[in-house]
Short mmCIF file of N, CA, C and O and ligand atoms in Angstrom, two decimals:
data_model
loop_
_atom_site.label_atom_id
_atom_site.label_comp_id
_atom_site.label_asym_id
_atom_site.label_seq_id
_atom_site.Cartn_x
_atom_site.Cartn_y
_atom_site.Cartn_z
N MET A 3 113.40 75.98 96.70
CA MET A 3 113.21 77.34 97.22
C MET A 3 112.88 78.29 96.07
O MET A 3 113.57 78.28 95.05
N ASN A 4 111.86 79.07 96.20
CA ASN A 4 111.56 79.98 95.10
C ASN A 4 112.38 81.26 95.21
O ASN A 4 113.10 81.50 96.18
N GLN A 5 112.24 82.08 94.20
CA GLN A 5 113.10 83.26 94.08
C GLN A 5 112.88 84.28 95.20
O GLN A 5 113.82 84.85 95.73
N ILE A 6 111.61 84.46 95.58
CA ILE A 6 111.31 85.43 96.63
C ILE A 6 111.85 84.96 97.97
O ILE A 6 112.42 85.73 98.74
N GLU A 7 111.71 83.65 98.20
CA GLU A 7 112.24 83.07 99.42
C GLU A 7 113.74 83.34 99.51
O GLU A 7 114.26 83.75 100.55
N GLN A 8 114.42 83.14 98.40
CA GLN A 8 115.86 83.38 98.34
C GLN A 8 116.19 84.85 98.61
O GLN A 8 117.13 85.16 99.34
N GLN A 9 115.41 85.73 97.98
CA GLN A 9 115.61 87.17 98.17
C GLN A 9 115.53 87.51 99.66
O GLN A 9 116.39 88.20 100.19
N LEU A 10 114.48 87.05 100.32
CA LEU A 10 114.28 87.39 101.73
C LEU A 10 115.38 86.79 102.60
O LEU A 10 115.89 87.45 103.51
N GLU A 11 115.77 85.55 102.31
CA GLU A 11 116.87 84.93 103.03
C GLU A 11 118.15 85.77 102.90
O GLU A 11 118.89 85.95 103.84
N HIS A 12 118.33 86.27 101.69
CA HIS A 12 119.49 87.10 101.39
C HIS A 12 119.52 88.34 102.28
O HIS A 12 120.57 88.83 102.68
N PHE A 13 118.34 88.87 102.60
CA PHE A 13 118.24 90.04 103.47
C PHE A 13 118.20 89.66 104.96
O PHE A 13 117.93 90.52 105.81
N ASN A 14 118.42 88.37 105.25
CA ASN A 14 118.31 87.87 106.62
C ASN A 14 116.91 88.05 107.20
O ASN A 14 116.74 88.37 108.37
N ILE A 15 115.92 87.86 106.34
CA ILE A 15 114.54 87.94 106.78
C ILE A 15 113.94 86.54 106.64
O ILE A 15 114.06 85.92 105.59
N ARG A 16 113.32 86.08 107.72
CA ARG A 16 112.68 84.77 107.66
C ARG A 16 111.51 84.86 106.68
O ARG A 16 110.63 85.69 106.85
N PRO A 17 111.53 84.01 105.64
CA PRO A 17 110.49 84.15 104.61
C PRO A 17 109.16 83.53 105.02
O PRO A 17 108.83 82.41 104.65
N THR A 18 108.38 84.26 105.79
CA THR A 18 107.03 83.79 106.13
C THR A 18 106.14 83.96 104.90
O THR A 18 106.48 84.74 103.99
N ALA A 19 105.02 83.28 104.89
CA ALA A 19 104.10 83.36 103.75
C ALA A 19 103.67 84.80 103.49
O ALA A 19 103.68 85.28 102.35
N MET A 20 103.33 85.51 104.58
CA MET A 20 102.86 86.88 104.45
C MET A 20 103.94 87.78 103.86
O MET A 20 103.69 88.58 102.97
N ARG A 21 105.15 87.65 104.38
CA ARG A 21 106.26 88.48 103.89
C ARG A 21 106.50 88.22 102.41
O ARG A 21 106.77 89.15 101.65
N MET A 22 106.42 86.97 102.01
CA MET A 22 106.64 86.64 100.60
C MET A 22 105.56 87.25 99.71
O MET A 22 105.85 87.78 98.64
N LEU A 23 104.32 87.19 100.19
CA LEU A 23 103.22 87.76 99.41
C LEU A 23 103.35 89.27 99.28
O LEU A 23 103.14 89.84 98.20
N VAL A 24 103.71 89.92 100.38
CA VAL A 24 103.84 91.38 100.36
C VAL A 24 105.00 91.77 99.43
O VAL A 24 104.87 92.68 98.61
N TYR A 25 106.10 91.05 99.52
CA TYR A 25 107.25 91.32 98.66
C TYR A 25 106.85 91.19 97.19
O TYR A 25 107.13 92.07 96.37
N GLN A 26 106.14 90.11 96.88
CA GLN A 26 105.71 89.87 95.51
C GLN A 26 104.79 90.99 95.01
O GLN A 26 104.93 91.47 93.89
N PHE A 27 103.89 91.41 95.89
CA PHE A 27 102.95 92.47 95.51
C PHE A 27 103.70 93.77 95.18
O PHE A 27 103.47 94.38 94.14
N ILE A 28 104.64 94.14 96.05
CA ILE A 28 105.38 95.39 95.81
C ILE A 28 106.21 95.27 94.53
O ILE A 28 106.30 96.20 93.74
N GLU A 29 106.79 94.09 94.34
CA GLU A 29 107.63 93.86 93.17
C GLU A 29 106.83 94.00 91.87
O GLU A 29 107.33 94.46 90.86
N GLN A 30 105.56 93.60 91.91
CA GLN A 30 104.74 93.63 90.70
C GLN A 30 104.26 95.03 90.32
O GLN A 30 103.87 95.27 89.19
N GLN A 31 104.27 95.94 91.30
CA GLN A 31 103.78 97.29 91.01
C GLN A 31 104.81 98.06 90.19
O GLN A 31 106.01 97.89 90.36
N GLN A 32 104.29 98.87 89.31
CA GLN A 32 105.19 99.71 88.50
C GLN A 32 105.43 101.04 89.20
O GLN A 32 106.03 101.94 88.64
N LYS A 33 104.89 101.19 90.41
CA LYS A 33 105.02 102.45 91.13
C LYS A 33 105.10 102.18 92.62
O LYS A 33 104.86 101.05 93.06
N ALA A 34 105.44 103.21 93.36
CA ALA A 34 105.53 103.08 94.81
C ALA A 34 104.14 102.89 95.40
O ALA A 34 103.16 103.41 94.88
N VAL A 35 104.06 102.11 96.49
CA VAL A 35 102.76 101.84 97.11
C VAL A 35 102.73 102.33 98.55
O VAL A 35 103.73 102.31 99.25
N SER A 36 101.56 102.77 98.96
CA SER A 36 101.38 103.20 100.35
C SER A 36 100.93 101.99 101.17
O SER A 36 100.48 100.98 100.64
N LEU A 37 101.03 102.13 102.49
CA LEU A 37 100.60 101.05 103.38
C LEU A 37 99.11 100.76 103.17
O LEU A 37 98.69 99.61 103.18
N SER A 38 98.31 101.79 102.92
CA SER A 38 96.87 101.55 102.77
C SER A 38 96.56 100.79 101.48
O SER A 38 95.61 100.00 101.44
N VAL A 39 97.37 100.98 100.43
CA VAL A 39 97.19 100.19 99.21
C VAL A 39 97.48 98.72 99.51
O VAL A 39 96.76 97.82 99.07
N ILE A 40 98.53 98.49 100.31
CA ILE A 40 98.87 97.11 100.69
C ILE A 40 97.77 96.52 101.56
O ILE A 40 97.35 95.38 101.37
N GLU A 41 97.26 97.32 102.48
CA GLU A 41 96.17 96.85 103.36
C GLU A 41 94.91 96.51 102.56
O GLU A 41 94.24 95.53 102.84
N ASP A 42 94.62 97.34 101.56
CA ASP A 42 93.44 97.08 100.73
C ASP A 42 93.60 95.80 99.93
O ASP A 42 92.65 95.04 99.76
N TYR A 43 94.80 95.59 99.43
CA TYR A 43 95.04 94.41 98.62
C TYR A 43 94.95 93.14 99.47
O TYR A 43 94.36 92.14 99.07
N PHE A 44 95.55 93.19 100.68
CA PHE A 44 95.49 92.04 101.59
C PHE A 44 94.43 92.31 102.65
O PHE A 44 94.73 92.41 103.83
N GLU A 45 93.19 92.44 102.21
CA GLU A 45 92.16 92.90 103.14
C GLU A 45 91.88 91.91 104.26
O GLU A 45 91.41 92.30 105.31
N LYS A 46 92.21 90.65 104.04
CA LYS A 46 91.96 89.67 105.10
C LYS A 46 93.13 89.56 106.07
O LYS A 46 93.01 88.92 107.10
N ALA A 47 94.23 90.18 105.75
CA ALA A 47 95.41 90.07 106.61
C ALA A 47 95.32 91.02 107.80
O ALA A 47 94.65 92.04 107.74
N ASP A 48 96.01 90.64 108.86
CA ASP A 48 96.06 91.47 110.05
C ASP A 48 96.88 92.73 109.77
O ASP A 48 98.01 92.64 109.28
N ARG A 49 96.32 93.88 110.08
CA ARG A 49 96.98 95.15 109.76
C ARG A 49 98.31 95.33 110.49
O ARG A 49 99.27 95.88 109.95
N THR A 50 98.36 94.85 111.73
CA THR A 50 99.59 94.96 112.51
C THR A 50 100.71 94.15 111.84
O THR A 50 101.84 94.60 111.76
N THR A 51 100.33 92.97 111.33
CA THR A 51 101.31 92.13 110.65
C THR A 51 101.83 92.84 109.41
O THR A 51 103.05 92.85 109.15
N LEU A 52 100.94 93.45 108.66
CA LEU A 52 101.36 94.17 107.45
C LEU A 52 102.28 95.33 107.81
O LEU A 52 103.32 95.55 107.18
N TYR A 53 101.90 96.07 108.84
CA TYR A 53 102.70 97.21 109.27
C TYR A 53 104.10 96.75 109.69
O TYR A 53 105.11 97.33 109.27
N ARG A 54 104.14 95.66 110.47
CA ARG A 54 105.43 95.14 110.93
C ARG A 54 106.26 94.61 109.78
O ARG A 54 107.48 94.75 109.76
N THR A 55 105.59 94.00 108.81
CA THR A 55 106.29 93.50 107.63
C THR A 55 107.00 94.66 106.92
O THR A 55 108.18 94.57 106.58
N MET A 56 106.30 95.77 106.74
CA MET A 56 106.89 96.92 106.07
C MET A 56 108.04 97.51 106.90
O MET A 56 109.04 97.95 106.34
N LYS A 57 107.88 97.53 108.22
CA LYS A 57 108.95 98.02 109.10
C LYS A 57 110.21 97.16 108.95
O LYS A 57 111.32 97.68 108.84
N THR A 58 109.99 95.84 108.93
CA THR A 58 111.11 94.92 108.77
C THR A 58 111.78 95.13 107.42
O THR A 58 113.01 95.23 107.33
N PHE A 59 110.98 95.24 106.38
CA PHE A 59 111.52 95.45 105.04
C PHE A 59 112.34 96.74 104.99
O PHE A 59 113.38 96.80 104.33
N GLU A 60 111.84 97.74 105.69
CA GLU A 60 112.53 99.02 105.69
C GLU A 60 113.87 98.92 106.44
O GLU A 60 114.89 99.40 105.95
N GLU A 61 113.84 98.30 107.60
CA GLU A 61 115.05 98.16 108.41
C GLU A 61 116.14 97.39 107.68
O GLU A 61 117.32 97.66 107.83
N LYS A 62 115.72 96.41 106.87
CA LYS A 62 116.69 95.56 106.17
C LYS A 62 117.01 96.10 104.77
O LYS A 62 117.64 95.39 103.99
N ALA A 63 116.54 97.30 104.45
CA ALA A 63 116.78 97.92 103.14
C ALA A 63 116.25 97.08 101.98
O ALA A 63 116.85 96.98 100.93
N VAL A 64 115.10 96.44 102.22
CA VAL A 64 114.40 95.77 101.13
C VAL A 64 113.59 96.82 100.37
O VAL A 64 113.52 96.82 99.15
N VAL A 65 113.01 97.73 101.14
CA VAL A 65 112.26 98.83 100.56
C VAL A 65 112.78 100.15 101.15
O VAL A 65 113.45 100.15 102.16
N HIS A 66 112.46 101.24 100.48
CA HIS A 66 112.74 102.55 101.05
C HIS A 66 111.46 103.36 101.04
O HIS A 66 110.56 103.13 100.24
N GLN A 67 111.41 104.29 101.98
CA GLN A 67 110.25 105.18 102.09
C GLN A 67 110.38 106.34 101.13
O GLN A 67 111.47 106.83 100.90
N ILE A 68 109.26 106.79 100.62
CA ILE A 68 109.26 107.95 99.75
C ILE A 68 108.21 108.93 100.26
O ILE A 68 107.06 108.55 100.47
N ASP A 69 108.63 110.15 100.46
CA ASP A 69 107.69 111.20 100.81
C ASP A 69 107.51 112.04 99.55
O ASP A 69 108.36 112.82 99.18
N ASP A 70 106.39 111.82 98.85
CA ASP A 70 106.20 112.49 97.57
C ASP A 70 105.43 113.80 97.69
O ASP A 70 105.01 114.38 96.69
N GLY A 71 105.22 114.22 98.93
CA GLY A 71 104.56 115.49 99.14
C GLY A 71 103.04 115.38 99.20
O GLY A 71 102.35 116.37 99.42
N THR A 72 102.51 114.16 99.02
CA THR A 72 101.06 113.98 99.09
C THR A 72 100.59 113.77 100.53
O THR A 72 99.40 113.70 100.79
N GLY A 73 101.56 113.62 101.44
CA GLY A 73 101.20 113.41 102.84
C GLY A 73 101.05 111.94 103.19
O GLY A 73 100.88 111.58 104.34
N VAL A 74 101.13 111.08 102.16
CA VAL A 74 101.04 109.64 102.39
C VAL A 74 102.40 109.02 102.06
O VAL A 74 102.90 109.17 100.96
N THR A 75 102.98 108.36 103.05
CA THR A 75 104.27 107.70 102.84
C THR A 75 104.11 106.53 101.89
O THR A 75 103.18 105.76 102.01
N LYS A 76 105.01 106.44 100.93
CA LYS A 76 104.97 105.32 99.99
C LYS A 76 106.27 104.52 100.09
O LYS A 76 107.27 105.00 100.60
N TYR A 77 106.19 103.29 99.59
CA TYR A 77 107.34 102.39 99.62
C TYR A 77 107.62 101.84 98.24
O TYR A 77 106.71 101.59 97.47
N ALA A 78 108.91 101.65 97.97
CA ALA A 78 109.31 100.98 96.73
C ALA A 78 110.48 100.07 97.03
O ALA A 78 111.23 100.32 97.98
N LEU A 79 110.64 99.03 96.23
CA LEU A 79 111.76 98.11 96.43
C LEU A 79 113.07 98.84 96.19
O LEU A 79 113.17 99.69 95.32
N CYS A 80 114.08 98.48 96.96
CA CYS A 80 115.41 99.03 96.77
C CYS A 80 116.10 98.28 95.62
O CYS A 80 115.78 97.12 95.37
N ALA A 81 117.01 98.94 94.99
CA ALA A 81 117.80 98.28 93.95
C ALA A 81 118.73 97.27 94.63
O ALA A 81 119.06 97.43 95.80
N PRO A 82 119.17 96.23 93.90
CA PRO A 82 120.08 95.26 94.50
C PRO A 82 121.32 95.94 95.07
O PRO A 82 121.90 96.81 94.42
N GLY A 83 121.71 95.55 96.26
CA GLY A 83 122.91 96.10 96.88
C GLY A 83 122.71 97.43 97.58
O GLY A 83 123.65 97.99 98.15
N CYS A 84 121.48 97.93 97.55
CA CYS A 84 121.19 99.22 98.17
C CYS A 84 121.28 99.12 99.69
O CYS A 84 120.81 98.16 100.28
N VAL A 85 121.91 100.10 100.32
CA VAL A 85 121.89 100.16 101.78
C VAL A 85 121.23 101.46 102.22
O VAL A 85 121.33 101.86 103.37
N CYS A 86 120.57 102.12 101.28
CA CYS A 86 119.85 103.37 101.54
C CYS A 86 120.79 104.45 102.10
O CYS A 86 120.41 105.23 102.98
N ALA A 87 122.01 104.50 101.60
CA ALA A 87 122.97 105.49 102.05
C ALA A 87 122.81 106.78 101.24
O ALA A 87 122.56 106.73 100.03
N ILE A 88 122.95 107.91 101.91
CA ILE A 88 122.80 109.20 101.26
C ILE A 88 123.77 109.35 100.08
O ILE A 88 123.40 109.78 99.00
N GLU A 89 125.01 108.94 100.28
CA GLU A 89 126.06 109.18 99.27
C GLU A 89 125.87 108.33 98.03
O GLU A 89 126.24 108.74 96.93
N SER A 90 125.33 107.10 98.21
CA SER A 90 125.36 106.20 97.06
C SER A 90 124.00 105.76 96.54
O SER A 90 123.86 105.45 95.36
N ASP A 91 123.00 105.74 97.38
CA ASP A 91 121.76 105.07 96.98
C ASP A 91 120.55 105.98 96.77
O ASP A 91 119.60 105.59 96.11
N LEU A 92 120.58 107.16 97.35
CA LEU A 92 119.38 107.98 97.23
C LEU A 92 119.24 108.51 95.81
O LEU A 92 120.20 108.94 95.19
N HIS A 93 118.02 108.44 95.30
CA HIS A 93 117.77 108.83 93.92
C HIS A 93 116.54 109.73 93.86
O HIS A 93 115.81 109.87 94.82
N LEU A 94 116.33 110.30 92.70
CA LEU A 94 115.15 111.15 92.52
C LEU A 94 113.90 110.29 92.44
O LEU A 94 113.95 109.13 92.05
N HIS A 95 112.78 110.90 92.80
CA HIS A 95 111.49 110.26 92.59
C HIS A 95 110.65 111.18 91.72
O HIS A 95 110.86 112.38 91.71
N PHE A 96 109.73 110.57 91.01
CA PHE A 96 108.87 111.35 90.13
C PHE A 96 107.43 111.15 90.56
O PHE A 96 106.96 110.02 90.73
N HIS A 97 106.73 112.24 90.75
CA HIS A 97 105.32 112.15 91.10
C HIS A 97 104.49 112.73 89.96
O HIS A 97 104.64 113.90 89.61
N CYS A 98 103.63 111.88 89.38
CA CYS A 98 102.81 112.32 88.27
C CYS A 98 101.56 113.02 88.80
O CYS A 98 100.83 112.46 89.62
N THR A 99 101.33 114.22 88.32
CA THR A 99 100.19 114.99 88.82
C THR A 99 98.89 114.55 88.14
O THR A 99 97.82 114.96 88.56
N VAL A 100 98.97 113.71 87.10
CA VAL A 100 97.76 113.24 86.42
C VAL A 100 97.26 111.94 87.04
O VAL A 100 96.13 111.85 87.51
N CYS A 101 98.12 110.90 87.09
CA CYS A 101 97.69 109.60 87.62
C CYS A 101 98.12 109.41 89.07
O CYS A 101 97.81 108.39 89.67
N SER A 102 98.83 110.38 89.61
CA SER A 102 99.37 110.39 90.98
C SER A 102 100.26 109.19 91.32
O SER A 102 100.41 108.84 92.48
N ALA A 103 100.84 108.57 90.29
CA ALA A 103 101.82 107.52 90.53
C ALA A 103 103.16 108.14 90.94
O ALA A 103 103.54 109.18 90.42
N THR A 104 103.83 107.50 91.89
CA THR A 104 105.16 107.92 92.29
C THR A 104 106.13 106.82 91.91
O THR A 104 105.91 105.66 92.27
N THR A 105 107.16 107.14 91.16
CA THR A 105 108.10 106.12 90.71
C THR A 105 109.53 106.51 91.09
O THR A 105 109.85 107.68 91.25
N CYS A 106 110.38 105.48 91.19
CA CYS A 106 111.79 105.68 91.48
C CYS A 106 112.51 106.03 90.18
O CYS A 106 112.31 105.36 89.17
N LEU A 107 113.33 107.05 90.21
CA LEU A 107 114.24 107.30 89.09
C LEU A 107 115.62 106.86 89.56
O LEU A 107 116.50 107.67 89.85
N THR A 108 115.75 105.53 89.67
CA THR A 108 116.93 104.94 90.30
C THR A 108 118.24 105.35 89.65
O THR A 108 119.26 105.47 90.31
N GLU A 109 118.19 105.56 88.33
CA GLU A 109 119.40 105.93 87.60
C GLU A 109 119.83 107.37 87.91
O GLU A 109 120.95 107.76 87.64
N HIS A 110 118.90 108.15 88.43
CA HIS A 110 119.18 109.55 88.70
C HIS A 110 119.47 109.74 90.18
O HIS A 110 118.56 109.96 90.98
N LYS A 111 120.73 109.64 90.53
CA LYS A 111 121.13 109.78 91.93
C LYS A 111 121.02 111.24 92.36
O LYS A 111 121.15 112.15 91.54
N ILE A 112 120.81 111.41 93.63
CA ILE A 112 120.77 112.77 94.17
C ILE A 112 122.20 113.31 94.20
O ILE A 112 123.11 112.64 94.71
N PRO A 113 122.41 114.47 93.60
CA PRO A 113 123.78 115.01 93.59
C PRO A 113 124.26 115.31 95.00
O PRO A 113 123.45 115.51 95.92
N LYS A 114 125.55 115.32 95.17
CA LYS A 114 126.13 115.59 96.49
C LYS A 114 125.63 116.94 97.01
O LYS A 114 125.75 117.96 96.33
N ILE A 115 125.08 116.92 98.19
CA ILE A 115 124.59 118.16 98.77
C ILE A 115 125.39 118.43 100.04
O ILE A 115 125.47 117.59 100.93
N LYS A 116 126.00 119.60 100.06
CA LYS A 116 126.86 119.94 101.18
C LYS A 116 126.05 120.77 102.17
O LYS A 116 125.51 121.81 101.81
N VAL A 117 125.93 120.28 103.38
CA VAL A 117 125.23 121.06 104.40
C VAL A 117 126.27 121.82 105.22
O VAL A 117 127.43 121.42 105.27
N PRO A 118 125.88 122.94 105.82
CA PRO A 118 126.86 123.75 106.58
C PRO A 118 127.50 122.94 107.70
O PRO A 118 126.90 121.99 108.19
N SER A 119 128.70 123.31 108.10
CA SER A 119 129.38 122.55 109.14
C SER A 119 128.56 122.63 110.42
O SER A 119 127.95 123.65 110.74
N GLY A 120 128.51 121.52 111.13
CA GLY A 120 127.70 121.46 112.33
C GLY A 120 126.34 120.80 112.05
O GLY A 120 125.68 120.34 112.96
N TYR A 121 125.96 120.76 110.77
CA TYR A 121 124.70 120.11 110.40
C TYR A 121 124.99 118.67 109.99
O TYR A 121 126.07 118.38 109.46
N LEU A 122 124.03 117.79 110.24
CA LEU A 122 124.19 116.40 109.85
C LEU A 122 122.99 115.96 109.01
O LEU A 122 121.86 115.96 109.50
N ALA A 123 123.25 115.65 107.76
CA ALA A 123 122.17 115.20 106.87
C ALA A 123 121.85 113.73 107.14
O ALA A 123 122.76 112.91 107.19
N GLU A 124 120.61 113.40 107.35
CA GLU A 124 120.23 112.00 107.59
C GLU A 124 119.41 111.43 106.45
O GLU A 124 119.38 110.23 106.23
N ASN A 125 118.74 112.29 105.76
CA ASN A 125 117.89 111.84 104.67
C ASN A 125 117.70 112.99 103.69
O ASN A 125 117.66 114.15 104.10
N ILE A 126 117.59 112.65 102.42
CA ILE A 126 117.32 113.67 101.42
C ILE A 126 116.19 113.15 100.55
O ILE A 126 116.17 111.99 100.16
N ASN A 127 115.25 114.01 100.30
CA ASN A 127 114.09 113.60 99.54
C ASN A 127 113.88 114.59 98.41
O ASN A 127 113.56 115.74 98.64
N LEU A 128 114.11 114.13 97.19
CA LEU A 128 113.92 115.01 96.05
C LEU A 128 112.87 114.44 95.12
O LEU A 128 113.01 113.34 94.60
N VAL A 129 111.79 115.17 94.97
CA VAL A 129 110.68 114.70 94.15
C VAL A 129 110.47 115.65 92.98
O VAL A 129 110.33 116.86 93.15
N VAL A 130 110.49 115.08 91.80
CA VAL A 130 110.18 115.85 90.60
C VAL A 130 108.70 115.68 90.32
O VAL A 130 108.20 114.55 90.34
N LYS A 131 107.98 116.77 90.13
CA LYS A 131 106.55 116.64 89.83
C LYS A 131 106.28 116.98 88.39
O LYS A 131 106.93 117.85 87.81
N GLY A 132 105.35 116.28 87.78
CA GLY A 132 105.02 116.54 86.39
C GLY A 132 104.13 115.47 85.82
O GLY A 132 103.31 114.90 86.55
N ILE A 133 104.32 115.17 84.55
CA ILE A 133 103.48 114.18 83.86
C ILE A 133 104.34 113.00 83.46
O ILE A 133 105.39 113.17 82.83
N CYS A 134 103.93 111.80 83.86
CA CYS A 134 104.73 110.62 83.59
C CYS A 134 104.63 110.18 82.13
O CYS A 134 103.77 110.67 81.39
N ASP A 135 105.51 109.27 81.73
CA ASP A 135 105.56 108.86 80.32
C ASP A 135 104.23 108.27 79.83
O ASP A 135 103.82 108.49 78.71
N GLN A 136 103.56 107.51 80.72
CA GLN A 136 102.29 106.90 80.35
C GLN A 136 101.21 107.96 80.09
O GLN A 136 100.49 107.91 79.09
N CYS A 137 101.11 108.91 81.00
CA CYS A 137 100.09 109.96 80.87
C CYS A 137 100.42 110.90 79.71
O CYS A 137 99.52 111.44 79.06
N ASN A 138 101.69 111.05 79.45
CA ASN A 138 102.14 111.94 78.40
C ASN A 138 101.78 111.41 77.01
O ASN A 138 101.65 112.18 76.05
N LEU A 139 101.57 110.09 76.92
CA LEU A 139 101.22 109.47 75.65
C LEU A 139 99.77 109.72 75.25
O LEU A 139 99.41 109.65 74.10
N ARG A 140 98.95 109.95 76.30
CA ARG A 140 97.51 110.05 76.05
C ARG A 140 97.14 111.32 75.31
O ARG A 140 97.76 112.33 75.49
ZN1 LIG B 1 117.46 101.34 99.76
ZN1 LIG B 2 100.88 109.54 85.13
ZN1 LIG B 3 113.03 105.11 95.08
#
């Protein structure tokens, strides 16, 4: 059994060939990817299958969604043990205005945010915009 197969089994996901390829592709990226980037890469694959694969990954906390303000939802792999909980797992994201890469700042957790009583927070999205380390070197 290869490593990706094990990973997917660990998430209780049946490791189909397509799921393994998509997982590998996302893992290799140094930044968050949109569904259309995945579709372009797997141009011969059925779009519905790709969409469902991402939905499954999301439901099982393999990946999390990122809204970086560009209007295109992006996905990135979750850190090991992540359950995408507001209190423990949500972190900052960085969107580079030069190369438009969006990356996870996993070490930078979102500070506790207290909402008024009667309100229920379900998701928090904090995006820092600026110039990434790669672009800053140029
Ligand atoms: Zn997560
Ligand atoms: Zn950049
Ligand atoms: Zn992230």
